[in-house]
Coordinates of C-alpha atoms in Angstrom, one line a residue:
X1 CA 3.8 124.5 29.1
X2 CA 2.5 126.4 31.7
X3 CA -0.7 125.1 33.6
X4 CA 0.6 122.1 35.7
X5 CA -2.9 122.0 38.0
X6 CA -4.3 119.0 38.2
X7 CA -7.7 119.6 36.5
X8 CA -11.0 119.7 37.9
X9 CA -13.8 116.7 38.0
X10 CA -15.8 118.6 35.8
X11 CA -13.2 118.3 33.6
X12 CA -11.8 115.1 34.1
X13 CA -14.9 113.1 34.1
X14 CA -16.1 113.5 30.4
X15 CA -12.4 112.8 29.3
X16 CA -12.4 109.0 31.5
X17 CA -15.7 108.6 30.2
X18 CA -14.4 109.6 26.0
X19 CA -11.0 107.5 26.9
X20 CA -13.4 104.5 28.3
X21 CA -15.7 105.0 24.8
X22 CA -12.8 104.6 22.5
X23 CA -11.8 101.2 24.3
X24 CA -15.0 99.3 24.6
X25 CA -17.6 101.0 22.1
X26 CA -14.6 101.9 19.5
X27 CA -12.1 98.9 20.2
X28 CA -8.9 101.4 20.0
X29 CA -5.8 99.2 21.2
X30 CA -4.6 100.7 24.3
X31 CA -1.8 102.6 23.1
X32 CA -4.2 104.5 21.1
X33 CA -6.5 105.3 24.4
X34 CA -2.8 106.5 25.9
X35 CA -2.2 109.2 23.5
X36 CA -5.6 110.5 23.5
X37 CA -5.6 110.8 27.2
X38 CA -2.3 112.8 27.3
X39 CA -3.1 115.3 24.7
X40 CA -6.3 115.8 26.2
X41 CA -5.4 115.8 29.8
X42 CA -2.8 118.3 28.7
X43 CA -5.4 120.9 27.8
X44 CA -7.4 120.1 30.3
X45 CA -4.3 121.0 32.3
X46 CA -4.4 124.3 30.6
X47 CA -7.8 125.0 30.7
X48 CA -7.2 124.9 34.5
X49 CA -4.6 127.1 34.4
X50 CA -6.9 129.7 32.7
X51 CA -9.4 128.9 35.3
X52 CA -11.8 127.0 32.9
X53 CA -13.6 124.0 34.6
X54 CA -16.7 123.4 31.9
X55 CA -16.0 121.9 28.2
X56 CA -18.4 123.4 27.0
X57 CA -17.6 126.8 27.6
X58 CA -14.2 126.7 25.9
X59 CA -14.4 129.0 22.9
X60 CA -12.6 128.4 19.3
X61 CA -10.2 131.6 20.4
X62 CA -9.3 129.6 23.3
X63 CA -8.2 126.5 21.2
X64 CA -6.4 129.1 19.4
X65 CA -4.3 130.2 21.9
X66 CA -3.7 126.9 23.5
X67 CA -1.9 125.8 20.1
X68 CA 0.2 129.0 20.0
X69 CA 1.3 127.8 23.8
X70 CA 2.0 124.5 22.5
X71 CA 4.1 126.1 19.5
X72 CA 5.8 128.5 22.1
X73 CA 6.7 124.8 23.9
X74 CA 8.4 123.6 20.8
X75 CA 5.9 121.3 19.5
X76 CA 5.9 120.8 15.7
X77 CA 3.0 120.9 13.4
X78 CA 2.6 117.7 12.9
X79 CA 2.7 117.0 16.7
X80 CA 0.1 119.9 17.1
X81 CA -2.0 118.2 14.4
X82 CA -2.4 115.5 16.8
X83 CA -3.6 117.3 19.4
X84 CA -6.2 118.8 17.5
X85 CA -7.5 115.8 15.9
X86 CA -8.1 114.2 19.7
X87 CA -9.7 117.5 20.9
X88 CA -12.3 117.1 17.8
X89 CA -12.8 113.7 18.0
X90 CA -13.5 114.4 22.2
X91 CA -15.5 117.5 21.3
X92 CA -17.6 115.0 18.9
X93 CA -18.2 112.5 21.6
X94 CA -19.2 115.3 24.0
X95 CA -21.8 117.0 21.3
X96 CA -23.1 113.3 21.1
X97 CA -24.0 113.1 25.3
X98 CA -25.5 116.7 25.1
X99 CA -22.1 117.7 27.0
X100 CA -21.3 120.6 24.6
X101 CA -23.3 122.8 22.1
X102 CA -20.8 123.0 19.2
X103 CA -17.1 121.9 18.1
X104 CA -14.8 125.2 18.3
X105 CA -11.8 123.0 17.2
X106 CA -13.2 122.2 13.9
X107 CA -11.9 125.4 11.7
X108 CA -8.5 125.2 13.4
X109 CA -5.4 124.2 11.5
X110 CA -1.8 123.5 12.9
X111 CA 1.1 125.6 11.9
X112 CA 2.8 123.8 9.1
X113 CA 6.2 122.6 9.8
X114 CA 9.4 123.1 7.9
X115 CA 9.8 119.8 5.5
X116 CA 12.7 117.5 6.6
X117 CA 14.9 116.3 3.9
X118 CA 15.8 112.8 3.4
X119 CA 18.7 111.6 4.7
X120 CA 20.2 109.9 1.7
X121 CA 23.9 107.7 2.1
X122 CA 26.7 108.3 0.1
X123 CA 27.5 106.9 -3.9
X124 CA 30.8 106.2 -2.7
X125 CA 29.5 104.1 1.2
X126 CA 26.8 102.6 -0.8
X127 CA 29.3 101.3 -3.4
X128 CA 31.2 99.8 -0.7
X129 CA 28.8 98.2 1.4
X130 CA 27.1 96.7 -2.0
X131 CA 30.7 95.2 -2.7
X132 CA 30.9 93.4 0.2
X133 CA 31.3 89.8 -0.3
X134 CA 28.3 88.1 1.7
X135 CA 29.9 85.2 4.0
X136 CA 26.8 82.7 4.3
X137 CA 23.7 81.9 2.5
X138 CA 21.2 84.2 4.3
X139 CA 23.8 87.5 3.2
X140 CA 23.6 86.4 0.0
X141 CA 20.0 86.9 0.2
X142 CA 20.4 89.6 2.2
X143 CA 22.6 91.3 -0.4
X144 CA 20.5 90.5 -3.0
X145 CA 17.5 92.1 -1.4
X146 CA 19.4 95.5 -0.7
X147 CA 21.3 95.4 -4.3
X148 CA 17.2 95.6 -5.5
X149 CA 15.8 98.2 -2.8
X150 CA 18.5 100.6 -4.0
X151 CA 18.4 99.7 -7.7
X152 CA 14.7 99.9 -8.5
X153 CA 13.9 102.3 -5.5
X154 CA 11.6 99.9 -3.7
X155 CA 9.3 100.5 -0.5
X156 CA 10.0 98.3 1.8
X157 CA 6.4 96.7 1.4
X158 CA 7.0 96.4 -2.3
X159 CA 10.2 94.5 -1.7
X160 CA 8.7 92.2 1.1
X161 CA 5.9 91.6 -1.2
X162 CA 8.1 90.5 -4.1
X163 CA 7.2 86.6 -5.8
X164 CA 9.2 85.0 -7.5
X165 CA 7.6 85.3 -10.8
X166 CA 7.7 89.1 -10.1
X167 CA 11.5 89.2 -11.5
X168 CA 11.9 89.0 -15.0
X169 CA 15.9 88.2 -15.3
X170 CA 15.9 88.4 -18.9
X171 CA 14.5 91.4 -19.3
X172 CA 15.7 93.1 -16.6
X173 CA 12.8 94.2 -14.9
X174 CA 10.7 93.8 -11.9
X175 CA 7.0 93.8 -11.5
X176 CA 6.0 95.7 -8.0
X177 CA 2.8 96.6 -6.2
X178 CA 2.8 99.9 -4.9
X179 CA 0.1 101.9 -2.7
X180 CA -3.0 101.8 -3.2
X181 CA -2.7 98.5 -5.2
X182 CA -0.8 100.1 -8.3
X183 CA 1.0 98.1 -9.9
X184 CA 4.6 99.6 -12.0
X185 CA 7.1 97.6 -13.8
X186 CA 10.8 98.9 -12.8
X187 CA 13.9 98.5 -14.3
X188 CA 16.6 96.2 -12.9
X189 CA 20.5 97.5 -12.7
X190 CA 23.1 94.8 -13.6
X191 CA 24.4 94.2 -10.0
X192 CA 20.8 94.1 -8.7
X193 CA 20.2 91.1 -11.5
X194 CA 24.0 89.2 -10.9
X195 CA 22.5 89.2 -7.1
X196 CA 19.6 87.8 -8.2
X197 CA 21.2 85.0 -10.4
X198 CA 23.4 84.3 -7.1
X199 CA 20.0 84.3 -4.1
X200 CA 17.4 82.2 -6.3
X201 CA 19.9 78.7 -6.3
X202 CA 19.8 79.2 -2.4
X203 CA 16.4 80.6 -2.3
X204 CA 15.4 77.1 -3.8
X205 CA 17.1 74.8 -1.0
X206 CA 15.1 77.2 1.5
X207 CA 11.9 77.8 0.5
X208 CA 8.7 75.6 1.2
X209 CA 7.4 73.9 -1.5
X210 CA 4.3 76.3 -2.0
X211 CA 6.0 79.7 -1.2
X212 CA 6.1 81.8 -3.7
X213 CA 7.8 84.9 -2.1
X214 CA 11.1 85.7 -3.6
X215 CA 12.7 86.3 0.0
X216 CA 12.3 83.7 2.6
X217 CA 13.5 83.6 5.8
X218 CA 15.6 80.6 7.2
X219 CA 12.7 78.5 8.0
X220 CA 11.3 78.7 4.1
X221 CA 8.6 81.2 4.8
X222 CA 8.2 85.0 3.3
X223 CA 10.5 87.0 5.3
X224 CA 8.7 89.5 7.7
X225 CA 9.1 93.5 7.3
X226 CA 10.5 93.8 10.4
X227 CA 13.4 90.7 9.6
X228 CA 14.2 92.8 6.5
X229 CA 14.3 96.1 8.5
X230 CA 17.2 94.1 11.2
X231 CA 19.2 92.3 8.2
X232 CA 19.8 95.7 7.0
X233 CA 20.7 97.2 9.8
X234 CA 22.8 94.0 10.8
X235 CA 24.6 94.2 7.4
X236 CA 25.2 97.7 7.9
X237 CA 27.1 96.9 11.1
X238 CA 29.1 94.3 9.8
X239 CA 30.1 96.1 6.5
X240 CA 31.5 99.1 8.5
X241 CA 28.6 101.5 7.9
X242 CA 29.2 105.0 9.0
X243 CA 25.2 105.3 9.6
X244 CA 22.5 103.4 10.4
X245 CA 21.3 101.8 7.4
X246 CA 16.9 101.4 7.2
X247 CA 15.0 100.4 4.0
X248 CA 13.9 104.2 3.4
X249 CA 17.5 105.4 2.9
X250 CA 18.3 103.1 0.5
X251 CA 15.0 104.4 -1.6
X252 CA 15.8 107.9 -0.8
X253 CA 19.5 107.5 -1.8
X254 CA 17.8 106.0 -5.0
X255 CA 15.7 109.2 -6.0
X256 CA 18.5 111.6 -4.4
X257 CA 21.2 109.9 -7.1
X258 CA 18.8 109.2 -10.0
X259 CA 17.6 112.9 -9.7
X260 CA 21.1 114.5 -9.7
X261 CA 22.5 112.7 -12.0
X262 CA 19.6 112.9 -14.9
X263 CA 17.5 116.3 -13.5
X264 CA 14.4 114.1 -14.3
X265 CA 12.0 114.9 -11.7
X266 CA 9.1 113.7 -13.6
X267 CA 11.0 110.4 -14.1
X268 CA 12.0 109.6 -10.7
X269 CA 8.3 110.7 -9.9
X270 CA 7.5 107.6 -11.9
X271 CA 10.2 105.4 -11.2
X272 CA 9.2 105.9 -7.4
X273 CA 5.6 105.5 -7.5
X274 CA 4.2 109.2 -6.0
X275 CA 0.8 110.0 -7.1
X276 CA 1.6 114.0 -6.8
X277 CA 4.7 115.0 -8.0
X278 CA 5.4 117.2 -5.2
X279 CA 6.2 114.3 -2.9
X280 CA 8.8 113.4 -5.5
X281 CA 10.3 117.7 -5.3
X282 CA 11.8 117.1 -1.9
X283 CA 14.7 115.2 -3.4
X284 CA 15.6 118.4 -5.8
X285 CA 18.0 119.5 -3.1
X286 CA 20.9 119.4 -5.3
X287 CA 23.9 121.0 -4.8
X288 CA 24.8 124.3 -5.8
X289 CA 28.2 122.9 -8.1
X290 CA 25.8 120.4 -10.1
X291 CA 23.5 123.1 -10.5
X292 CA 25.9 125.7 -11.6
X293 CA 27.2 122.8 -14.4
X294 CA 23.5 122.0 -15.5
X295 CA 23.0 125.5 -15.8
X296 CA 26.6 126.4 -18.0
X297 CA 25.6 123.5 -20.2
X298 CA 21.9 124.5 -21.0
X299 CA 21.5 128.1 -20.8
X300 CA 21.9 130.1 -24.0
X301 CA 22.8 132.9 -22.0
X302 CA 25.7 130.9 -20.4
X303 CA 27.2 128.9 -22.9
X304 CA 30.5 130.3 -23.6
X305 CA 31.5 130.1 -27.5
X306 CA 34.7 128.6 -28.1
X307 CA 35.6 132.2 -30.3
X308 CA 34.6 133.8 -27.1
X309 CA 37.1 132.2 -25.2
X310 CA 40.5 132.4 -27.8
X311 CA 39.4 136.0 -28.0
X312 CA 39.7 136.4 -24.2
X313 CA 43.4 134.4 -24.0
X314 CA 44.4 136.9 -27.0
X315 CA 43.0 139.8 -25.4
X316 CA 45.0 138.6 -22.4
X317 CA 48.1 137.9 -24.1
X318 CA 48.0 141.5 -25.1
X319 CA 47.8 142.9 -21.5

């Protein structure tokens, strides 16, 4: 962006003294102060640039133009967002000293950004990194754990937060809380529930006496997010992987494969745990060949009838 000056006092002084409010009066952790002294030491850059040296002279249309610059720089919504949020939080702190009259950030929105897409892995990778055979006890747990992520479509919280007694073998079904303290009762596939029936013998010569988590770590304790998050990745690299594997893909490759293969978006929505269903509608990028098959089998308009088609072999035979 342009505006590389190095800001005024009159500037900088209220934004040490904000950055210095968050850290003692607020207890923000330090990388928290950091961010909110680089976004607002960039616009204070800025402001400098445009020869602006009060804060409370800068004007909601000049807000507004120092968000199309940071557009222009290739920042994306979400990143602009940010910004924004620090500069009302600052301009709030500033109202509170008597340094400013008003907030001109507060009726400003960031441009929305396009929606990424999931990444979602392969039926046929995922079918032959589940078939792997584990080689020690801790990849059979670890296999066990990713058999259930992708068959139930679990967060990696939920999964982490599994008990024993949340796993009902018999009935094939597992009992998860989701956000917010919801709790949903998911279906079980049959190679998630054989894994299972493999893990909870070794489970029971690791695990402490009182732990009830259904994933423990060598030392008998409930295994950590992050522990899960490097198993995966770990198995991924032994298993020949041809992308790095995380606990989100396997949910998104969940909802990407239930969704094209049954069209039930209100289903999936369910199965997944979203409380709007438009979270859920970003895995309805199906492609165009399954649509064009879902559409020849259901539309009335499209269905060709079997007369239809002798008719058009006669008709051709005739040519």
């Amino acid at each position: 962006m342009t505006g590389q000056l190095e800001p005024p006092a009159s500037l900088i002084a209220p934004l040490e003294a904000f950055i210095g409010h968050l850290a003692s009066e607020k207890r923000h952790s330090p990388r928290t102060c950091d961010s909110y002294q680089r976004d607002l030491r960039g616009l204070a850059r800025w402001l400098s640039h445009d020869q602006q040296d009060q804060w409370q002279r800068v004007s909601n249309h000049d807000l507004r133009r120092y968000v199309a610059a940071l557009s222009r720089d290739g920042l994306n919504g979400r990143s602009i967002a940010r910004h924004l949020s620090a500069i009302r939080r600052f301009y709030q702190y500033l109202l509170r000293e008597r340094l400013a009259t008003d907030n001109p950030a507060l009726d400003i929105r960031a441009p929305k950004s396009a929606r990424r897409l999931p990444k979602v892995a392969d039926v046929d990778q995922l079918n032959h990194l589940l078939d792997a055979r584990p080689d020690d006890p801790l990849e059979v747990r670890d296999l066990c754990m990713f058999e259930l992520m992708y068959s139930s479509g679990l967060r990696l919280s939920e999964l982490a937060g599994l008990d024993v007694d949340s796993v009902d073998l018999q009935g094939g079904e597992v009992r998860v809380l989701g956000k917010g303290g919801k709790e949903r009762v998911l279906p079980v596939g049959r190679k998630a529930r054989s894994s299972l029936q493999a893990w909870l013998p070794v489970r029971a010569g690791l695990a402490m006496e009182t732990e009830q988590a259904l994933f423990v770590s060598r030392r008998g304790d409930r295994l950590s997010h992050r522990s899960i998050q490097a198993r995966l990745n770990r198995w991924g690299l032994a298993k020949g992987a041809d992308q790095k594997l995380h606990p989100h893909l396997l949910r998104h490759s969940f909802a990407s494969h239930m969704l094209e293969s049954s069209g039930d978006l209100r289903a999936v929505q369910e199965l997944l745990g979203h409380a709007d269903i438009a979270t859920t509608q970003v895995y309805t990028h199906l492609d165009f060949q399954h649509l064009a098959r879902v559409y020849d089998q259901s539309h009335p308009r499209a269905r060709r009838h079997p007369y239809h088609g002798q008719k058009r072999k006669q008709d051709g035979a005739e040519d």
